[in-house]
């Protein structure tokens, strides 16, 4: 395992993207490096590989181009037109949210947007509650089946000033399975099934089969409703029709929704949260990632040699 400084990694990503004339390469690099610093390597630099492939194939636009289909106040419905999702969503969460009690932005057809906590945390730092969820290519099976029908259903909720939940509703993320395969590691039983629907520790067979939802059928139906809501609001594809996330040979047709809530219109009541924090005596969501970040800024970001070699090959220098 190699240790790489955050600035060195960011410089390499910017170099790779600028060689392909990708706009806002620094925004993309910042996101991927931040994912690695927080310990979200499943959504970190390994996602640069399919992004570059899509850019080279022309299925992902190297420039930001999107259409606001409809807007009312701070709420918008947007067609991203295969823009790089990280660039678009970083721009969107920096918009004005405070004049309305609740603002909703629904986006279809953006490329992979990275980890959702990156965006909800930005809203939280501005004093807003952020709720974000989306869909992607199918990776999750219905319990008792081996057919992939839903994505990992990522969701993030931020409560100012510092609570940031960011998780998949599958038993693990697909990125962690890909990472285990690359590192030739087994995965714990109970996370995935093989192509025959049997529990497996083999990441390769898990990718041929599928991941399991958290909480059995209850979790599956929660995922089903959230992904249906994404499609309902954004006009995105749903289920097995979603393409262009990991396999970027096709243009992206997925969707995401962010809900920004201005607590000044409501109670904004933090006292009970602090009482619960003291009662539990544990790290609240988001705090562990900040602790990991502080350590990795000093010690470096761990990257396996195979992934590092893949990144070096992407560089044309």
Tab-separated table of C-alpha atoms in Angstrom:
chain	number	residue	atom	x	y	z
A	1	UNK	CA	0.000	0.000	0.000
A	2	UNK	CA	1.367	3.356	-1.091
A	3	UNK	CA	0.892	6.609	0.882
A	4	UNK	CA	0.324	9.710	-1.231
A	5	UNK	CA	0.117	13.314	-0.058
A	6	UNK	CA	-3.219	15.010	-0.700
A	7	UNK	CA	-1.622	17.793	-2.766
A	8	UNK	CA	0.320	15.283	-4.874
A	9	UNK	CA	-2.822	13.293	-5.588
A	10	UNK	CA	-4.806	16.406	-6.440
A	11	UNK	CA	-2.069	17.561	-8.795
A	12	UNK	CA	-2.071	14.227	-10.632
A	13	UNK	CA	-5.855	14.271	-11.073
A	14	UNK	CA	-5.793	17.842	-12.404
A	15	UNK	CA	-2.986	16.887	-14.804
A	16	UNK	CA	-4.955	13.873	-16.122
A	17	UNK	CA	-8.088	15.960	-16.662
A	18	UNK	CA	-6.378	19.000	-18.158
A	19	UNK	CA	-4.613	16.766	-20.665
A	20	UNK	CA	-8.132	15.944	-21.883
A	21	UNK	CA	-9.243	19.611	-21.777
A	22	UNK	CA	-11.785	18.994	-19.019
A	23	UNK	CA	-13.145	22.210	-17.520
A	24	UNK	CA	-13.164	22.723	-13.743
A	25	UNK	CA	-10.606	19.965	-13.243
A	26	UNK	CA	-9.702	21.458	-9.857
A	27	UNK	CA	-13.306	21.024	-8.634
A	28	UNK	CA	-13.292	17.367	-9.661
A	29	UNK	CA	-9.885	16.771	-8.116
A	30	UNK	CA	-10.928	18.410	-4.851
A	31	UNK	CA	-13.937	16.102	-4.609
A	32	UNK	CA	-12.022	12.882	-5.260
A	33	UNK	CA	-9.238	13.833	-2.852
A	34	UNK	CA	-11.757	14.816	-0.189
A	35	UNK	CA	-13.420	11.419	-0.585
A	36	UNK	CA	-10.075	9.717	-0.013
A	37	UNK	CA	-9.263	11.929	2.976
A	38	UNK	CA	-12.598	11.087	4.617
A	39	UNK	CA	-12.129	7.350	4.069
A	40	UNK	CA	-14.727	7.172	1.254
A	41	UNK	CA	-12.308	5.460	-1.130
A	42	UNK	CA	-15.190	3.591	-2.774
A	43	UNK	CA	-16.217	6.990	-4.217
A	44	UNK	CA	-12.702	8.373	-4.515
A	45	UNK	CA	-10.057	8.223	-7.188
A	46	UNK	CA	-11.035	4.788	-8.504
A	47	UNK	CA	-14.017	6.636	-10.011
A	48	UNK	CA	-11.637	8.724	-12.104
A	49	UNK	CA	-10.996	5.723	-14.379
A	50	UNK	CA	-14.578	5.369	-15.728
A	51	UNK	CA	-14.939	9.167	-15.808
A	52	UNK	CA	-11.919	9.504	-18.109
A	53	UNK	CA	-13.221	6.650	-20.265
A	54	UNK	CA	-16.573	8.394	-20.696
A	55	UNK	CA	-14.879	11.683	-21.538
A	56	UNK	CA	-12.715	9.995	-24.159
A	57	UNK	CA	-15.729	8.179	-25.645
A	58	UNK	CA	-17.797	11.364	-25.652
A	59	UNK	CA	-20.575	9.913	-23.473
A	60	UNK	CA	-19.668	12.453	-20.762
A	61	UNK	CA	-19.278	16.141	-21.596
A	62	UNK	CA	-15.933	17.662	-20.667
A	63	UNK	CA	-17.694	21.046	-20.344
A	64	UNK	CA	-20.597	22.008	-18.126
A	65	UNK	CA	-23.746	22.186	-20.207
A	66	UNK	CA	-27.159	21.880	-18.646
A	67	UNK	CA	-30.713	23.123	-19.090
A	68	UNK	CA	-32.982	24.459	-16.371
A	69	UNK	CA	-36.245	22.924	-17.509
A	70	UNK	CA	-38.333	24.640	-14.858
A	71	UNK	CA	-37.665	26.987	-11.941
A	72	UNK	CA	-39.721	28.539	-9.168
A	73	UNK	CA	-37.911	30.479	-6.475
A	74	UNK	CA	-34.854	28.430	-5.534
A	75	UNK	CA	-36.349	25.125	-6.710
A	76	UNK	CA	-35.298	23.763	-10.090
A	77	UNK	CA	-35.683	20.803	-12.418
A	78	UNK	CA	-32.541	20.353	-14.506
A	79	UNK	CA	-31.377	18.255	-17.430
A	80	UNK	CA	-27.607	17.896	-16.968
A	81	UNK	CA	-27.080	16.749	-20.571
A	82	UNK	CA	-24.275	14.328	-19.599
A	83	UNK	CA	-22.297	17.014	-17.751
A	84	UNK	CA	-19.807	15.930	-15.108
A	85	UNK	CA	-21.989	15.523	-12.045
A	86	UNK	CA	-19.375	16.671	-9.534
A	87	UNK	CA	-18.973	20.020	-11.304
A	88	UNK	CA	-22.700	20.602	-11.734
A	89	UNK	CA	-23.718	19.676	-8.192
A	90	UNK	CA	-20.887	21.679	-6.629
A	91	UNK	CA	-22.230	24.698	-8.529
A	92	UNK	CA	-25.833	23.975	-7.568
A	93	UNK	CA	-25.316	23.709	-3.804
A	94	UNK	CA	-23.542	27.062	-3.824
A	95	UNK	CA	-26.731	28.765	-5.030
A	96	UNK	CA	-29.061	30.862	-2.895
A	97	UNK	CA	-31.241	28.682	-0.647
A	98	UNK	CA	-32.152	30.954	2.252
A	99	UNK	CA	-35.049	32.973	0.811
A	100	UNK	CA	-37.428	29.975	0.737
A	101	UNK	CA	-38.336	27.694	3.653
A	102	UNK	CA	-37.692	24.642	1.467
A	103	UNK	CA	-35.920	24.385	-1.885
A	104	UNK	CA	-35.716	21.283	-4.069
A	105	UNK	CA	-33.336	20.684	-6.954
A	106	UNK	CA	-33.949	17.641	-9.141
A	107	UNK	CA	-31.357	16.694	-11.761
A	108	UNK	CA	-31.377	14.039	-14.472
A	109	UNK	CA	-28.646	12.822	-16.803
A	110	UNK	CA	-25.503	13.871	-14.933
A	111	UNK	CA	-22.431	11.663	-14.682
A	112	UNK	CA	-21.319	10.148	-11.368
A	113	UNK	CA	-21.421	12.802	-8.623
A	114	UNK	CA	-19.170	11.199	-5.997
A	115	UNK	CA	-20.161	11.036	-2.325
A	116	UNK	CA	-23.320	12.891	-1.380
A	117	UNK	CA	-22.041	14.094	1.985
A	118	UNK	CA	-19.727	16.466	0.109
A	119	UNK	CA	-22.786	18.490	-0.954
A	120	UNK	CA	-24.979	18.223	2.134
A	121	UNK	CA	-22.020	19.250	4.311
A	122	UNK	CA	-21.676	22.419	2.233
A	123	UNK	CA	-25.335	23.164	2.927
A	124	UNK	CA	-24.854	22.392	6.623
A	125	UNK	CA	-21.949	24.834	6.855
A	126	UNK	CA	-24.304	27.516	5.556
A	127	UNK	CA	-26.770	26.724	8.333
A	128	UNK	CA	-29.139	24.687	6.159
A	129	UNK	CA	-30.522	21.195	6.554
A	130	UNK	CA	-29.606	19.113	3.492
A	131	UNK	CA	-31.256	15.908	2.309
A	132	UNK	CA	-29.906	14.283	-0.835
A	133	UNK	CA	-30.559	10.944	-2.515
A	134	UNK	CA	-30.241	9.432	-5.963
A	135	UNK	CA	-30.157	6.336	-8.113
A	136	UNK	CA	-27.538	4.677	-10.300
A	137	UNK	CA	-26.902	1.511	-12.261
A	138	UNK	CA	-28.489	-1.591	-10.679
A	139	UNK	CA	-26.288	-3.330	-8.123
A	140	UNK	CA	-28.714	-4.642	-5.477
A	141	UNK	CA	-30.865	-7.769	-5.598
A	142	UNK	CA	-34.200	-8.372	-3.949
A	143	UNK	CA	-33.601	-10.839	-1.071
A	144	UNK	CA	-34.018	-14.365	-2.383
A	145	UNK	CA	-33.127	-13.347	-5.936
A	146	UNK	CA	-29.935	-12.969	-7.960
A	147	UNK	CA	-31.143	-10.310	-10.393
A	148	UNK	CA	-29.820	-6.782	-9.859
A	149	UNK	CA	-32.763	-4.373	-9.883
A	150	UNK	CA	-31.833	-1.323	-7.748
A	151	UNK	CA	-28.762	0.791	-7.163
A	152	UNK	CA	-27.130	1.085	-3.745
A	153	UNK	CA	-29.522	4.013	-3.114
A	154	UNK	CA	-27.116	6.578	-1.653
A	155	UNK	CA	-28.554	9.045	0.832
A	156	UNK	CA	-27.092	11.899	2.854
A	157	UNK	CA	-28.673	14.075	5.539
A	158	UNK	CA	-26.936	17.052	7.139
A	159	UNK	CA	-28.065	18.942	10.236
A	160	UNK	CA	-26.132	22.102	11.038
A	161	UNK	CA	-23.634	22.703	12.274
A	162	UNK	CA	-21.834	19.365	11.923
A	163	UNK	CA	-23.999	16.237	11.577
A	164	UNK	CA	-23.515	14.644	8.138
A	165	UNK	CA	-24.933	11.183	7.478
A	166	UNK	CA	-23.707	9.663	4.205
A	167	UNK	CA	-24.455	6.039	3.442
A	168	UNK	CA	-25.742	3.526	0.951
A	169	UNK	CA	-28.897	1.617	1.809
A	170	UNK	CA	-27.282	-1.547	0.506
A	171	UNK	CA	-25.282	-3.702	2.917
A	172	UNK	CA	-22.121	-2.157	1.442
A	173	UNK	CA	-21.253	0.073	-1.492
A	174	UNK	CA	-20.436	-1.345	-4.911
A	175	UNK	CA	-17.205	0.636	-4.845
A	176	UNK	CA	-16.004	-1.340	-1.831
A	177	UNK	CA	-16.624	-4.597	-3.714
A	178	UNK	CA	-14.626	-3.271	-6.677
A	179	UNK	CA	-11.878	-2.199	-4.294
A	180	UNK	CA	-11.795	-5.659	-2.670
A	181	UNK	CA	-11.532	-7.298	-6.104
A	182	UNK	CA	-8.645	-5.051	-7.104
A	183	UNK	CA	-6.852	-5.750	-3.814
A	184	UNK	CA	-7.570	-9.502	-4.041
A	185	UNK	CA	-9.439	-9.467	-0.720
A	186	UNK	CA	-12.482	-11.437	0.391
A	187	UNK	CA	-15.669	-9.657	1.432
A	188	UNK	CA	-17.624	-10.543	4.602
A	189	UNK	CA	-20.554	-12.917	4.202
A	190	UNK	CA	-23.936	-11.247	4.327
A	191	UNK	CA	-23.099	-8.378	1.994
A	192	UNK	CA	-23.707	-9.961	-1.387
A	193	UNK	CA	-24.829	-13.012	-3.342
A	194	UNK	CA	-23.333	-14.681	-6.398
A	195	UNK	CA	-24.959	-15.132	-9.802
A	196	UNK	CA	-26.984	-18.057	-8.392
A	197	UNK	CA	-28.289	-16.120	-5.407
A	198	UNK	CA	-25.995	-17.817	-2.886
A	199	UNK	CA	-24.044	-15.895	-0.205
A	200	UNK	CA	-20.468	-15.238	-1.313
A	201	UNK	CA	-17.153	-13.924	-0.016
A	202	UNK	CA	-15.767	-13.592	-3.541
A	203	UNK	CA	-15.957	-9.980	-4.823
A	204	UNK	CA	-15.846	-11.104	-8.456
A	205	UNK	CA	-18.861	-13.367	-7.972
A	206	UNK	CA	-20.571	-10.632	-5.944
A	207	UNK	CA	-20.266	-8.278	-8.904
A	208	UNK	CA	-21.740	-10.945	-11.180
A	209	UNK	CA	-24.531	-11.454	-8.660
A	210	UNK	CA	-25.458	-8.468	-6.537
A	211	UNK	CA	-25.429	-6.683	-3.217
A	212	UNK	CA	-28.042	-7.178	-0.513
A	213	UNK	CA	-30.149	-4.373	0.965
A	214	UNK	CA	-29.855	-3.454	4.620
A	215	UNK	CA	-32.729	-4.798	6.706
A	216	UNK	CA	-33.936	-7.488	4.313
A	217	UNK	CA	-37.216	-6.783	2.527
A	218	UNK	CA	-37.905	-3.680	4.652
A	219	UNK	CA	-34.669	-2.161	3.413
A	220	UNK	CA	-35.412	-3.251	-0.129
A	221	UNK	CA	-38.798	-1.517	-0.131
A	222	UNK	CA	-37.282	1.647	1.361
A	223	UNK	CA	-34.755	1.647	-1.480
A	224	UNK	CA	-37.474	0.907	-4.025
A	225	UNK	CA	-39.580	3.883	-2.908
A	226	UNK	CA	-36.631	6.317	-2.734
A	227	UNK	CA	-35.374	5.385	-6.190
A	228	UNK	CA	-38.908	5.577	-7.562
A	229	UNK	CA	-39.179	9.064	-6.046
A	230	UNK	CA	-35.920	10.067	-7.763
A	231	UNK	CA	-37.265	8.949	-11.122
A	232	UNK	CA	-40.686	10.478	-10.417
A	233	UNK	CA	-39.214	13.912	-9.682
A	234	UNK	CA	-36.297	14.021	-12.119
A	235	UNK	CA	-37.568	12.031	-15.083
A	236	UNK	CA	-34.530	9.757	-14.865
A	237	UNK	CA	-34.341	6.101	-15.791
A	238	UNK	CA	-35.114	3.575	-13.062
A	239	UNK	CA	-33.957	0.098	-12.116
A	240	UNK	CA	-32.256	-1.967	-14.781
A	241	UNK	CA	-32.699	0.831	-17.354
A	242	UNK	CA	-30.132	3.083	-15.623
A	243	UNK	CA	-26.831	3.329	-17.516
A	244	UNK	CA	-23.616	5.313	-17.669
A	245	UNK	CA	-22.401	5.327	-14.064
A	246	UNK	CA	-19.636	2.716	-13.840
A	247	UNK	CA	-19.915	1.498	-17.409
A	248	UNK	CA	-19.517	4.846	-19.130
A	249	UNK	CA	-19.820	3.464	-22.641
A	250	UNK	CA	-23.408	4.789	-22.492
A	251	UNK	CA	-24.457	8.353	-21.607
A	252	UNK	CA	-25.685	8.729	-17.999
A	253	UNK	CA	-29.460	8.689	-17.479
A	254	UNK	CA	-29.732	8.564	-13.668
A	255	UNK	CA	-31.029	11.219	-11.273
A	256	UNK	CA	-30.467	12.975	-7.937
A	257	UNK	CA	-32.572	15.151	-5.681
A	258	UNK	CA	-31.431	17.609	-3.011
A	259	UNK	CA	-33.762	19.225	-0.504
A	260	UNK	CA	-32.474	22.323	1.262
A	261	UNK	CA	-34.364	23.416	4.391
A	262	UNK	CA	-33.868	26.820	5.974
A	263	UNK	CA	-34.209	26.187	9.731
A	264	UNK	CA	-34.854	29.884	10.425
A	265	UNK	CA	-38.432	29.216	9.256
A	266	UNK	CA	-38.737	26.353	11.756
A	267	UNK	CA	-37.555	25.471	15.260
A	268	UNK	CA	-33.833	25.049	14.547
A	269	UNK	CA	-33.746	23.276	17.911
A	270	UNK	CA	-30.254	21.961	18.709
A	271	UNK	CA	-30.510	21.476	22.474
A	272	UNK	CA	-32.121	18.030	22.310
A	273	UNK	CA	-29.518	16.857	19.805
A	274	UNK	CA	-26.709	17.883	22.140
A	275	UNK	CA	-28.413	16.104	25.053
A	276	UNK	CA	-28.598	12.910	23.000
A	277	UNK	CA	-24.966	13.264	21.962
A	278	UNK	CA	-23.960	13.437	25.636
A	279	UNK	CA	-26.181	10.475	26.508
A	280	UNK	CA	-24.782	8.248	23.769
A	281	UNK	CA	-21.161	9.326	24.112
A	282	UNK	CA	-20.348	8.341	20.526
A	283	UNK	CA	-19.191	10.026	17.338
A	284	UNK	CA	-22.143	11.395	15.419
A	285	UNK	CA	-22.323	10.852	11.647
A	286	UNK	CA	-19.617	12.833	9.881
A	287	UNK	CA	-17.263	13.130	12.846
A	288	UNK	CA	-15.357	9.925	12.122
A	289	UNK	CA	-14.597	11.131	8.598
A	290	UNK	CA	-13.178	14.384	9.941
A	291	UNK	CA	-10.897	12.452	12.302
A	292	UNK	CA	-9.715	10.241	9.422
A	293	UNK	CA	-9.158	13.366	7.331
A	294	UNK	CA	-6.934	14.983	9.959
A	295	UNK	CA	-4.811	11.834	10.178
A	296	UNK	CA	-4.467	11.374	6.423
A	297	UNK	CA	-3.460	14.975	5.889
A	298	UNK	CA	-0.431	14.170	8.038
A	299	UNK	CA	0.256	10.520	7.184
A	300	UNK	CA	-0.816	10.498	3.543
A	301	UNK	CA	-3.655	8.769	1.684
A	302	UNK	CA	-3.313	4.968	1.332
A	303	UNK	CA	-3.629	3.808	-2.270
A	304	UNK	CA	-3.010	0.282	-3.500
A	305	UNK	CA	-0.300	-0.118	-6.113
A	306	UNK	CA	-2.634	-1.359	-8.853
A	307	UNK	CA	-4.869	1.705	-8.616
A	308	UNK	CA	-1.851	4.021	-8.466
A	309	UNK	CA	-0.470	2.390	-11.616
A	310	UNK	CA	-3.842	2.851	-13.331
A	311	UNK	CA	-3.735	6.551	-12.504
A	312	UNK	CA	-0.163	6.905	-13.758
A	313	UNK	CA	-1.170	5.249	-17.047
A	314	UNK	CA	-3.951	7.795	-17.471
A	315	UNK	CA	-1.344	10.558	-17.393
A	316	UNK	CA	0.023	11.197	-20.884
A	317	UNK	CA	3.228	12.802	-19.649
